[in-house]
PDB file of C-alpha atoms in Angstrom:
ATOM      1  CA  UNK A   1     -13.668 -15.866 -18.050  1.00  0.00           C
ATOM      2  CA  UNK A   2     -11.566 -13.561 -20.612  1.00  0.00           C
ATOM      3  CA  UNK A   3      -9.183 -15.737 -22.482  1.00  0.00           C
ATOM      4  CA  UNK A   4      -5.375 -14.841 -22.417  1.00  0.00           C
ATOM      5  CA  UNK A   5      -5.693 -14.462 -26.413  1.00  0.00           C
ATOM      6  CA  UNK A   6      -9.182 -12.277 -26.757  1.00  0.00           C
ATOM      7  CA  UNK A   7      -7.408  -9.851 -23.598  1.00  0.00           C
ATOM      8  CA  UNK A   8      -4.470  -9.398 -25.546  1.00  0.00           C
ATOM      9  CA  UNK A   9      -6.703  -8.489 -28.857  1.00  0.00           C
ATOM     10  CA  UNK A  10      -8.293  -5.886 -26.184  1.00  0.00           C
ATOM     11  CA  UNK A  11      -6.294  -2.281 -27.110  1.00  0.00           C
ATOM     12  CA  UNK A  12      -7.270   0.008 -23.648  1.00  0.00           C
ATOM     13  CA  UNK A  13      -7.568   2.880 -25.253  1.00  0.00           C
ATOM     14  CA  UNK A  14      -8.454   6.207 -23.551  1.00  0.00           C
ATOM     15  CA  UNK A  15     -11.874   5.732 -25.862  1.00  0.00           C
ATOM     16  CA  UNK A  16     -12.143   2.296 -24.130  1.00  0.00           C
ATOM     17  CA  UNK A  17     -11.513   3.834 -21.083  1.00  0.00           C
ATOM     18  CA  UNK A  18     -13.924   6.627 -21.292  1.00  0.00           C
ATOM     19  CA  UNK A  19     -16.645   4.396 -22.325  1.00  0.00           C
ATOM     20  CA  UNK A  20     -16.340   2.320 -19.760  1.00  0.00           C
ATOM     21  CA  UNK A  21     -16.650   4.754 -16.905  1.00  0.00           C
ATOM     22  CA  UNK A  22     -19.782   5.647 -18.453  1.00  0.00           C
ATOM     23  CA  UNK A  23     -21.201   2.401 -18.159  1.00  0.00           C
ATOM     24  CA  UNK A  24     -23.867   2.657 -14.905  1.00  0.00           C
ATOM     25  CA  UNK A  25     -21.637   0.582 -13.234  1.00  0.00           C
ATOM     26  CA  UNK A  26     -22.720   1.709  -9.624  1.00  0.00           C
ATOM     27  CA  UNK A  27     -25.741   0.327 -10.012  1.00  0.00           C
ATOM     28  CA  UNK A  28     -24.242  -3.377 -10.314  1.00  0.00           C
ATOM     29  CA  UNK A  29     -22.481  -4.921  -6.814  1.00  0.00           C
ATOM     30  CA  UNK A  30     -19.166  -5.687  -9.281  1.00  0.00           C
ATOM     31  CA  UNK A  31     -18.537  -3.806 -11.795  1.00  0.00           C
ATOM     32  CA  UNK A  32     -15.466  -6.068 -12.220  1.00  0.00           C
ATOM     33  CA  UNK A  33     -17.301  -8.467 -13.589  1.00  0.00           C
ATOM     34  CA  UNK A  34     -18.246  -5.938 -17.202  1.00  0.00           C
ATOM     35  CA  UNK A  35     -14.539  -4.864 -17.526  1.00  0.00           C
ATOM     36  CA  UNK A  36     -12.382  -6.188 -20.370  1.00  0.00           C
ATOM     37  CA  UNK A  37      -9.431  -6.033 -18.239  1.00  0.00           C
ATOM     38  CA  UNK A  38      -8.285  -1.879 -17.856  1.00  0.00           C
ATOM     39  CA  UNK A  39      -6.551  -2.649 -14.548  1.00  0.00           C
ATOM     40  CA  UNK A  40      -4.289  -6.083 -15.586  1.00  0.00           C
ATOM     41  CA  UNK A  41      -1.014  -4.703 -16.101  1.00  0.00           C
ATOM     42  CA  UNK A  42      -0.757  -3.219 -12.407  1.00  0.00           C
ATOM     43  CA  UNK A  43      -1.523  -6.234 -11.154  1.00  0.00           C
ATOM     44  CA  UNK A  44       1.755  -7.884  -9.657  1.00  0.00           C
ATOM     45  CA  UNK A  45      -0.066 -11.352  -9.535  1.00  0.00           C
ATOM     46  CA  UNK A  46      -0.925 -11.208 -12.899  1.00  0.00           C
ATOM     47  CA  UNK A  47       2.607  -9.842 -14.108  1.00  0.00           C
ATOM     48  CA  UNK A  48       4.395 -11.910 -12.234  1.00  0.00           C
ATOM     49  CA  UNK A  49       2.654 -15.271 -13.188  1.00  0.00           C
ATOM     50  CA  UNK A  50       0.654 -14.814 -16.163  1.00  0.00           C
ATOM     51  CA  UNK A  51      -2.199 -16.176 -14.788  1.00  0.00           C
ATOM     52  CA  UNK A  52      -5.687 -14.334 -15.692  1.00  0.00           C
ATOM     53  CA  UNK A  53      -7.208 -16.095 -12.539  1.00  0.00           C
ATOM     54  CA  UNK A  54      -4.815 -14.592 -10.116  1.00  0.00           C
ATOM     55  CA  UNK A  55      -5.823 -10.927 -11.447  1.00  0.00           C
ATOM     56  CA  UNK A  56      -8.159  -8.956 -10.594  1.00  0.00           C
ATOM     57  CA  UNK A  57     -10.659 -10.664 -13.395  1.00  0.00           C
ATOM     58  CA  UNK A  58     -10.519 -13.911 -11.641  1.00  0.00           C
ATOM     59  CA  UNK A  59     -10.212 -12.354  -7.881  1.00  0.00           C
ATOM     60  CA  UNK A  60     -13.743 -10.788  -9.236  1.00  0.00           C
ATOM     61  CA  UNK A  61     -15.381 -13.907  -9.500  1.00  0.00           C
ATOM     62  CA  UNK A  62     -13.275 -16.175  -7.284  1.00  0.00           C
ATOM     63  CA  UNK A  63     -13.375 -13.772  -3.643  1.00  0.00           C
ATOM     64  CA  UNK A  64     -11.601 -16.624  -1.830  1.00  0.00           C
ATOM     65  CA  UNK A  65      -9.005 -16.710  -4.111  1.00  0.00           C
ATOM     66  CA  UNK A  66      -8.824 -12.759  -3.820  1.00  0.00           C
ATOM     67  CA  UNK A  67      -8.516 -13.154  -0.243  1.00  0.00           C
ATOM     68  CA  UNK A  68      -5.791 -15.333  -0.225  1.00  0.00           C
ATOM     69  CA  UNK A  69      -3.844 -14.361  -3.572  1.00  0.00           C
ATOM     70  CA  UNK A  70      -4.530 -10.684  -3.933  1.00  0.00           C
ATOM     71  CA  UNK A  71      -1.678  -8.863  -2.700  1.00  0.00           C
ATOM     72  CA  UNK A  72      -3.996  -5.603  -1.690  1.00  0.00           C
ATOM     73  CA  UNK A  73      -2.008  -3.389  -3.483  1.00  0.00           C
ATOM     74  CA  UNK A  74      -4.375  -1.262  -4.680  1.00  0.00           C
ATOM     75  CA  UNK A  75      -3.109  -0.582  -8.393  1.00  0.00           C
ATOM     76  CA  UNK A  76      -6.162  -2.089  -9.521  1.00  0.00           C
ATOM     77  CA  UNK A  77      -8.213   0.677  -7.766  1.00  0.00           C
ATOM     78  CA  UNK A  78      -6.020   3.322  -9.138  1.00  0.00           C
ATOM     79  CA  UNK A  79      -5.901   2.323 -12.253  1.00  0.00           C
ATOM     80  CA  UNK A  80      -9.745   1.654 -12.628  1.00  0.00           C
ATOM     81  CA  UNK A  81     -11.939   4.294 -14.107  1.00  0.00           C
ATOM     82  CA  UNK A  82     -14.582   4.069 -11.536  1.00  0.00           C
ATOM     83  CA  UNK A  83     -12.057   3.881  -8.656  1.00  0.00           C
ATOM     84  CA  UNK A  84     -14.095   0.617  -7.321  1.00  0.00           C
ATOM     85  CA  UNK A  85     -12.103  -1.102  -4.375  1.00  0.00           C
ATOM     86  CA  UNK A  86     -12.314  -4.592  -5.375  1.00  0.00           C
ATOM     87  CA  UNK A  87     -10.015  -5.859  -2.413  1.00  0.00           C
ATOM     88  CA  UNK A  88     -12.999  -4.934  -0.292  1.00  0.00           C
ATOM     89  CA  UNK A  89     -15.653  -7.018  -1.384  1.00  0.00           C
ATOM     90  CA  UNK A  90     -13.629  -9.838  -0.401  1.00  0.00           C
ATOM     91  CA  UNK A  91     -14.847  -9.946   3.354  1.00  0.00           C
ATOM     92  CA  UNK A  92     -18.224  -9.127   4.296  1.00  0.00           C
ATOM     93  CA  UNK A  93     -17.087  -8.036   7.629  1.00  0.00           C
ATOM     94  CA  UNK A  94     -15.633  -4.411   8.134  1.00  0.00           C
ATOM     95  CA  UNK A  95     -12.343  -4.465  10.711  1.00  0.00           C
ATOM     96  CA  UNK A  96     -12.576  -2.077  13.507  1.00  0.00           C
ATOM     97  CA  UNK A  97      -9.589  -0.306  14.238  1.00  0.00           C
ATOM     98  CA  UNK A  98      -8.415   0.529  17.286  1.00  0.00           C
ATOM     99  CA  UNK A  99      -5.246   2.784  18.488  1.00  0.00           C
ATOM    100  CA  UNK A 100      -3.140   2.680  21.715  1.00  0.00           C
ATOM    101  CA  UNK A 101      -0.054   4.913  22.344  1.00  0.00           C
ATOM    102  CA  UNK A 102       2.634   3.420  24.062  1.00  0.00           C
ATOM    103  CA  UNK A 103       5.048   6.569  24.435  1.00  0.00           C
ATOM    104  CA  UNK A 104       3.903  10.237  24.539  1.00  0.00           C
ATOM    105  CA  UNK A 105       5.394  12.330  22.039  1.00  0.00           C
ATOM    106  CA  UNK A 106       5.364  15.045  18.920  1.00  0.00           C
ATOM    107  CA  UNK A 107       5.391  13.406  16.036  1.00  0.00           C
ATOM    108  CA  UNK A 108       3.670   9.951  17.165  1.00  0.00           C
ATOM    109  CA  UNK A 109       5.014   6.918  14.929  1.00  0.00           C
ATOM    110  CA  UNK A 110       2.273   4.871  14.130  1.00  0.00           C
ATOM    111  CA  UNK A 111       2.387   1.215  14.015  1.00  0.00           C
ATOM    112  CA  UNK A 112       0.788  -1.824  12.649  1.00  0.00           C
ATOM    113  CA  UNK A 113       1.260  -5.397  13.615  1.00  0.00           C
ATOM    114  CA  UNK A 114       4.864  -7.066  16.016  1.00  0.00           C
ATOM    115  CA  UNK A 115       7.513  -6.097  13.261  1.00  0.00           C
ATOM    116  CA  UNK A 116       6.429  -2.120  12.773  1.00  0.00           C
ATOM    117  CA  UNK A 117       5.888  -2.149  16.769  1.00  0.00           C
ATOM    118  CA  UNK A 118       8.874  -2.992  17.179  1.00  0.00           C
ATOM    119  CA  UNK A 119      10.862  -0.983  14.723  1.00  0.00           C
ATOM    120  CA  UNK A 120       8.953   1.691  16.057  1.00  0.00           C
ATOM    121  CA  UNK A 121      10.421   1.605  19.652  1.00  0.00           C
ATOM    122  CA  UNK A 122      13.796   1.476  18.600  1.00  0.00           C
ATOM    123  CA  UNK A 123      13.010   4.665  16.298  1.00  0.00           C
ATOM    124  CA  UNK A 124      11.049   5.846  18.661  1.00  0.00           C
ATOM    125  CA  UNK A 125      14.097   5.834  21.412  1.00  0.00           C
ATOM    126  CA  UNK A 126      16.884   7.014  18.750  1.00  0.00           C
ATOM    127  CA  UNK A 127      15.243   9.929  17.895  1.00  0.00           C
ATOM    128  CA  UNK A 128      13.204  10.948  20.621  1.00  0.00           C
ATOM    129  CA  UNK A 129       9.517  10.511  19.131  1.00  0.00           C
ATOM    130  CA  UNK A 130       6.441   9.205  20.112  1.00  0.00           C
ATOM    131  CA  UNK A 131       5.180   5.672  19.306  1.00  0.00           C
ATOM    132  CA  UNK A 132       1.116   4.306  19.079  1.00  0.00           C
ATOM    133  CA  UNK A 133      -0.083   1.172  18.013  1.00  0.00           C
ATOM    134  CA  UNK A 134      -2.690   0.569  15.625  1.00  0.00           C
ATOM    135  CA  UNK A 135      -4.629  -2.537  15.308  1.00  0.00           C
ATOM    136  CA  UNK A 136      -6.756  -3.902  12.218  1.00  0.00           C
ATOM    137  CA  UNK A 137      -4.767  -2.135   9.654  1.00  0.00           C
ATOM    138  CA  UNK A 138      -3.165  -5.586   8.496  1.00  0.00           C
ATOM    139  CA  UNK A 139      -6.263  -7.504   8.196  1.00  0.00           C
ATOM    140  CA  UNK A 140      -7.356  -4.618   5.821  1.00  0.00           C
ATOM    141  CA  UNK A 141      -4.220  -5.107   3.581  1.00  0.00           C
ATOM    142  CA  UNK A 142      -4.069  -9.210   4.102  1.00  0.00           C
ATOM    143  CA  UNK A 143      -7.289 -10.186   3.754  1.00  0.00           C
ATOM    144  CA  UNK A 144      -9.164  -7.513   2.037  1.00  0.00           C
ATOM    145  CA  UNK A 145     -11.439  -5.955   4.872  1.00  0.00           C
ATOM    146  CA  UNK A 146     -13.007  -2.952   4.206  1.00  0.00           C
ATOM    147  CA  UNK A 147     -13.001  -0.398   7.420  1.00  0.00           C
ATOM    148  CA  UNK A 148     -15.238   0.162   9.538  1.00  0.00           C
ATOM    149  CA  UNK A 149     -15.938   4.476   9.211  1.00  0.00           C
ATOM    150  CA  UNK A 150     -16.970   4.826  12.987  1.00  0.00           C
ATOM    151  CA  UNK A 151     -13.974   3.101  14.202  1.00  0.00           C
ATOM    152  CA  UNK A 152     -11.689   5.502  11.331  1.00  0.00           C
ATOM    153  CA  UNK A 153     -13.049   8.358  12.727  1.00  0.00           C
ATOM    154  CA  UNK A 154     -12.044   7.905  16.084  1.00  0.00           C
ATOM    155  CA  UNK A 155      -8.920   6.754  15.716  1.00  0.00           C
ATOM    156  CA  UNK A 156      -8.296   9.634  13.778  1.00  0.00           C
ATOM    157  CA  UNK A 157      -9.487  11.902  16.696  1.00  0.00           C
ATOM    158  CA  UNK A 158      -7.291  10.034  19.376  1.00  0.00           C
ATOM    159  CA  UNK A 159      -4.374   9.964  17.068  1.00  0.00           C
ATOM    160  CA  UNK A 160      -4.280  13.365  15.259  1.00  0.00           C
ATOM    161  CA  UNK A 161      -3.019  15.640  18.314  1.00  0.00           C
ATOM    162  CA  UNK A 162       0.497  14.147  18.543  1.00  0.00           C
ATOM    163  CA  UNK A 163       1.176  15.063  14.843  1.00  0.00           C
ATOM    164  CA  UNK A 164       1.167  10.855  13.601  1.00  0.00           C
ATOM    165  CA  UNK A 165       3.321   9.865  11.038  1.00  0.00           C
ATOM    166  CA  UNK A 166       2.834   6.354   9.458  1.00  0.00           C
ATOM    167  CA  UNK A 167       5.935   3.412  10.067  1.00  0.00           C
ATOM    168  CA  UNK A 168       4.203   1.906   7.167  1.00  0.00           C
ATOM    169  CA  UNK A 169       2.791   2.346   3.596  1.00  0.00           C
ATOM    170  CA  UNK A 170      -0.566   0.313   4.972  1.00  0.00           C
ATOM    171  CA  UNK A 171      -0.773   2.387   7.557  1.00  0.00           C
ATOM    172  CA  UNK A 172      -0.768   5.720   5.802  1.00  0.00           C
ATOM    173  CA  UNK A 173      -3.073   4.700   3.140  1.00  0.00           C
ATOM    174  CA  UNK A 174      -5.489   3.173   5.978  1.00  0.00           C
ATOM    175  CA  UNK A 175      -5.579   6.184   7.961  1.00  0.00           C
ATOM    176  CA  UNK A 176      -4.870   9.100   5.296  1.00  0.00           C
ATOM    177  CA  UNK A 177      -2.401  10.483   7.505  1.00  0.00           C
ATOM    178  CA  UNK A 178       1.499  11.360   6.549  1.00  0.00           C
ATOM    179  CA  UNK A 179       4.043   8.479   5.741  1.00  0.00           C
ATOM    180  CA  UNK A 180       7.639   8.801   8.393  1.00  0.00           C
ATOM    181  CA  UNK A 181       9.613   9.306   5.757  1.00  0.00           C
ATOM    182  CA  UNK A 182       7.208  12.999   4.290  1.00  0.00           C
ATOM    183  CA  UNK A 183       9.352  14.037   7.591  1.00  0.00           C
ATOM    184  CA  UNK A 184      12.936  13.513   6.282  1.00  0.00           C
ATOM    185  CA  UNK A 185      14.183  16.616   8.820  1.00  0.00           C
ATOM    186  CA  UNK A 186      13.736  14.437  12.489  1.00  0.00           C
ATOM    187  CA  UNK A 187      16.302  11.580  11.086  1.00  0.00           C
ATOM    188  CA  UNK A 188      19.616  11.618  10.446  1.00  0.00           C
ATOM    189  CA  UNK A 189      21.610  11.722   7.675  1.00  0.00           C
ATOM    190  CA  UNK A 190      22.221   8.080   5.591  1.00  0.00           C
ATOM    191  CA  UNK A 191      23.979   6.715   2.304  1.00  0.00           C
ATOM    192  CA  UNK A 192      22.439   4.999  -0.325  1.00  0.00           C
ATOM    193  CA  UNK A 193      23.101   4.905  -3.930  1.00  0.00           C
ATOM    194  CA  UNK A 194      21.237   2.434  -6.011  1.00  0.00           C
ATOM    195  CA  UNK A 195      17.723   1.499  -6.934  1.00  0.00           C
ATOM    196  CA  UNK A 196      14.690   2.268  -4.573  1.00  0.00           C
ATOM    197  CA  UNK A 197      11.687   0.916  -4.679  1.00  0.00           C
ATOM    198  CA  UNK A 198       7.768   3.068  -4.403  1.00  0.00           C
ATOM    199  CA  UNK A 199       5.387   1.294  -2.373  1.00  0.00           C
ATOM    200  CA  UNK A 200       2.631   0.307  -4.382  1.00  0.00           C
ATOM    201  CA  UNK A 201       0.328   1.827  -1.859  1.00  0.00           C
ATOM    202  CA  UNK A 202       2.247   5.788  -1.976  1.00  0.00           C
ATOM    203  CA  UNK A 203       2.392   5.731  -5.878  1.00  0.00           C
ATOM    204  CA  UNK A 204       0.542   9.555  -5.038  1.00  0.00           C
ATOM    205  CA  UNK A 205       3.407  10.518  -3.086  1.00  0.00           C
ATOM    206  CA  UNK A 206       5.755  10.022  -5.575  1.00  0.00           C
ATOM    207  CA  UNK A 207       7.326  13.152  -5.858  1.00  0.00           C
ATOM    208  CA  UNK A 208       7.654  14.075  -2.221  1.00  0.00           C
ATOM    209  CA  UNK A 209       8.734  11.218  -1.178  1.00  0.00           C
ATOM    210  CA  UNK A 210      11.789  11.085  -3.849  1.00  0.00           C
ATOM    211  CA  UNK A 211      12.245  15.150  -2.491  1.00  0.00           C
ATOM    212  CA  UNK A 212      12.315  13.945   0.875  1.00  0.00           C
ATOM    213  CA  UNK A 213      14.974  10.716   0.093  1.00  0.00           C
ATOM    214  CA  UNK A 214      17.378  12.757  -1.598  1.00  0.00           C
ATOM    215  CA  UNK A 215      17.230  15.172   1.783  1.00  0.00           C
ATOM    216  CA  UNK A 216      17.868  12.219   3.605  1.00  0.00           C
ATOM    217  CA  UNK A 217      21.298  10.959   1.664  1.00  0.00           C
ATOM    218  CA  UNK A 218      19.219   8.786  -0.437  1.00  0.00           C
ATOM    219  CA  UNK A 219      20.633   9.009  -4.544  1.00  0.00           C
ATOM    220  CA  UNK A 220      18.199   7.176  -6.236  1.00  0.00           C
ATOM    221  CA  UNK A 221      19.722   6.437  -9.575  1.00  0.00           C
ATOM    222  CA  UNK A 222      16.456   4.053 -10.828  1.00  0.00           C
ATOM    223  CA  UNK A 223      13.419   4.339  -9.042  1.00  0.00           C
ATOM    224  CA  UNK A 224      10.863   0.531  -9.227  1.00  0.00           C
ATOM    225  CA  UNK A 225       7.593   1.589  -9.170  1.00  0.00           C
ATOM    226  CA  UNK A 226       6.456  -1.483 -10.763  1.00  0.00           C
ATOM    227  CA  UNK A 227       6.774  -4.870  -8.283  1.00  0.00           C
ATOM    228  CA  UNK A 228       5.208  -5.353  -5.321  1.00  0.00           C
ATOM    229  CA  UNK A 229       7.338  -6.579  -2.093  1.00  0.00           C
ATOM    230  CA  UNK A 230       4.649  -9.432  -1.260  1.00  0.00           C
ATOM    231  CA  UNK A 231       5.183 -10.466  -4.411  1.00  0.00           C
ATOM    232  CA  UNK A 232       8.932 -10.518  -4.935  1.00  0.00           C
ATOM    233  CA  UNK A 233      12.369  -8.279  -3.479  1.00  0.00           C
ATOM    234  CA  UNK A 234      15.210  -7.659  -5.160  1.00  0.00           C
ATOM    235  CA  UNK A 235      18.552  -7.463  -3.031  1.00  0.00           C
ATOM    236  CA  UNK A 236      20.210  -4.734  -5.052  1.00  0.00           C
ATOM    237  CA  UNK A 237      16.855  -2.525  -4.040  1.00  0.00           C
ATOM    238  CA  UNK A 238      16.169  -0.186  -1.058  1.00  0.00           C
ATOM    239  CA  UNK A 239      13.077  -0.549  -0.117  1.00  0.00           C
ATOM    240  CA  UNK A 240      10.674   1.599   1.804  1.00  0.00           C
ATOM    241  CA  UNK A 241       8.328  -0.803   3.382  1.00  0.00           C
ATOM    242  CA  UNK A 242       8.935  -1.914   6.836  1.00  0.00           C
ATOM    243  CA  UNK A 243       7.447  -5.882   5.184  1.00  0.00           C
ATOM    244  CA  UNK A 244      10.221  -6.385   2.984  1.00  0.00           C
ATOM    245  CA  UNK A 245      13.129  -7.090   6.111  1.00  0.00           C
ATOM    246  CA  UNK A 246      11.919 -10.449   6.784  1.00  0.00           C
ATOM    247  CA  UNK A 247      12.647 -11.253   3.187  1.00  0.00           C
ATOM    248  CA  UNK A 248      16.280 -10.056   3.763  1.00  0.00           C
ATOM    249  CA  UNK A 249      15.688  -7.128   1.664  1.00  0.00           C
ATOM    250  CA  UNK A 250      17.678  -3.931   2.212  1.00  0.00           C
ATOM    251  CA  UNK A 251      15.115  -0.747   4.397  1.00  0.00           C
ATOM    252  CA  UNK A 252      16.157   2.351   5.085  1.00  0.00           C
ATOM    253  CA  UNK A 253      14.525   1.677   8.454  1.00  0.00           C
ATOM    254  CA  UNK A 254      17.887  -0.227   8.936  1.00  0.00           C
ATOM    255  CA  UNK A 255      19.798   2.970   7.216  1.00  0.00           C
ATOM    256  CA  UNK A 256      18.157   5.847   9.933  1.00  0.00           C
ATOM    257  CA  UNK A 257      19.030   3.303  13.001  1.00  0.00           C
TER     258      UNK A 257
END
């Protein structure tokens, strides 16, 4: 294990960096394992505690620690030269997903899991869309589970028809499809002024989504792209992620209804 001390000797620079990717890192089953450390400071474990063992270095060599501590945020893979999903060597098992729609309708809300099911229906009924259920997203984002391509694939072919948009960040970074809120002009209009928070998993979106908010009635005057809602919520904070209402953080889910 990297001590706290020699990691904070460690400058990541872009040499570092570059040096690194060229490592032949593919041809080893971690390449977690070689790495000084270029992905710690996304982590929101290891920000949040301080703890090298609940980072990505110790969720590398500790998988049922990963599984239970890793948030599955994916700033590690972002961040990482080599793009290597380390949240999915955590299971052996792929998840299979699996898609039902429950209302017929252009765009189709797509939903993960009791809480987005049932925000869905009540969005669903406001504003006159359609609503699908999607199963085996959340063990991909709570325990690690890589997907299974076969099962991808065809929910991708049963879904894509009815125009889907995602309820949820997990969703839309499971299935590669659009996030609700990339559709600003089927909601109405809401008020916000104050701090929003970027799901970790839309960090790529950034721009459009922010386009998209301010369309919406949203003036975000300081924009968190830094914590993670598993981790901690702020109640000052709109948030965009359909998780963060049981922690009696502030959505805009409960702005558009």
């Amino acid at each position: 294990m990297v001590s706290l001390t020699t990691l904070r000797a460690i400058k990541l620079t872009p040499t570092l960096v570059a040096r690194f990717a060229t490592l032949p890192l593919r041809k080893v089953k971690n390449p977690c394992l070689y790495c000084p450390g270029i992905c710690l400071t996304a982590c929101p474990t290891f920000t949040y505690s301080g703890s090298l063992a609940l980072s990505p270095l110790g969720y590398a060599r500790d998988r049922k620690l990963g599984v239970e501590r890793c948030v599955k945020c994916w700033r590690c893979v972002d961040e990482c030269p080599l793009h290597f999903p380390l949240l999915e060597t955590y299971c052996d098992t792929p998840v299979k997903l699996s898609a039902q729609i429950l209302k017929e309708g252009k765009p189709l809300l797509v939903a993960s899991g009791r809480l987005e099911s049932e925000l869905g229906a009540k969005l669903a009924e406001r504003y006159g869309l359609g609503l699908a259920v999607v199963s085996g997203v959340e063990e991909r984002y709570d325990l690690g589970k890589p997907l299974e391509p076969k099962s991808l694939s065809e929910t991708l072919k049963k879904l894509r028809p009815h125009e889907p948009l995602a309820l949820s960040p997990e969703v839309a970074h499971a299935l590669g499809i659009p996030f609700v809120l990339e559709r600003p002009e089927l909601f109405g209009q809401v008020s916000f002024t104050g701090k929003v928070h970027l799901p970790c998993l839309l960090r790529s979106r950034r721009e459009g989504l922010l386009k998209s908010l301010e369309r919406l009635g949203v003036n975000a005057t300081l924009l968190d792209a830094e914590t993670c809602v598993k981790v901690s919520v702020d109640s000052e904070t709109l948030y965009l992620c359909p998780r963060a209402s049981p922690q009696k953080a502030k959505t805009i889910f409960e702005l558009l209804l």
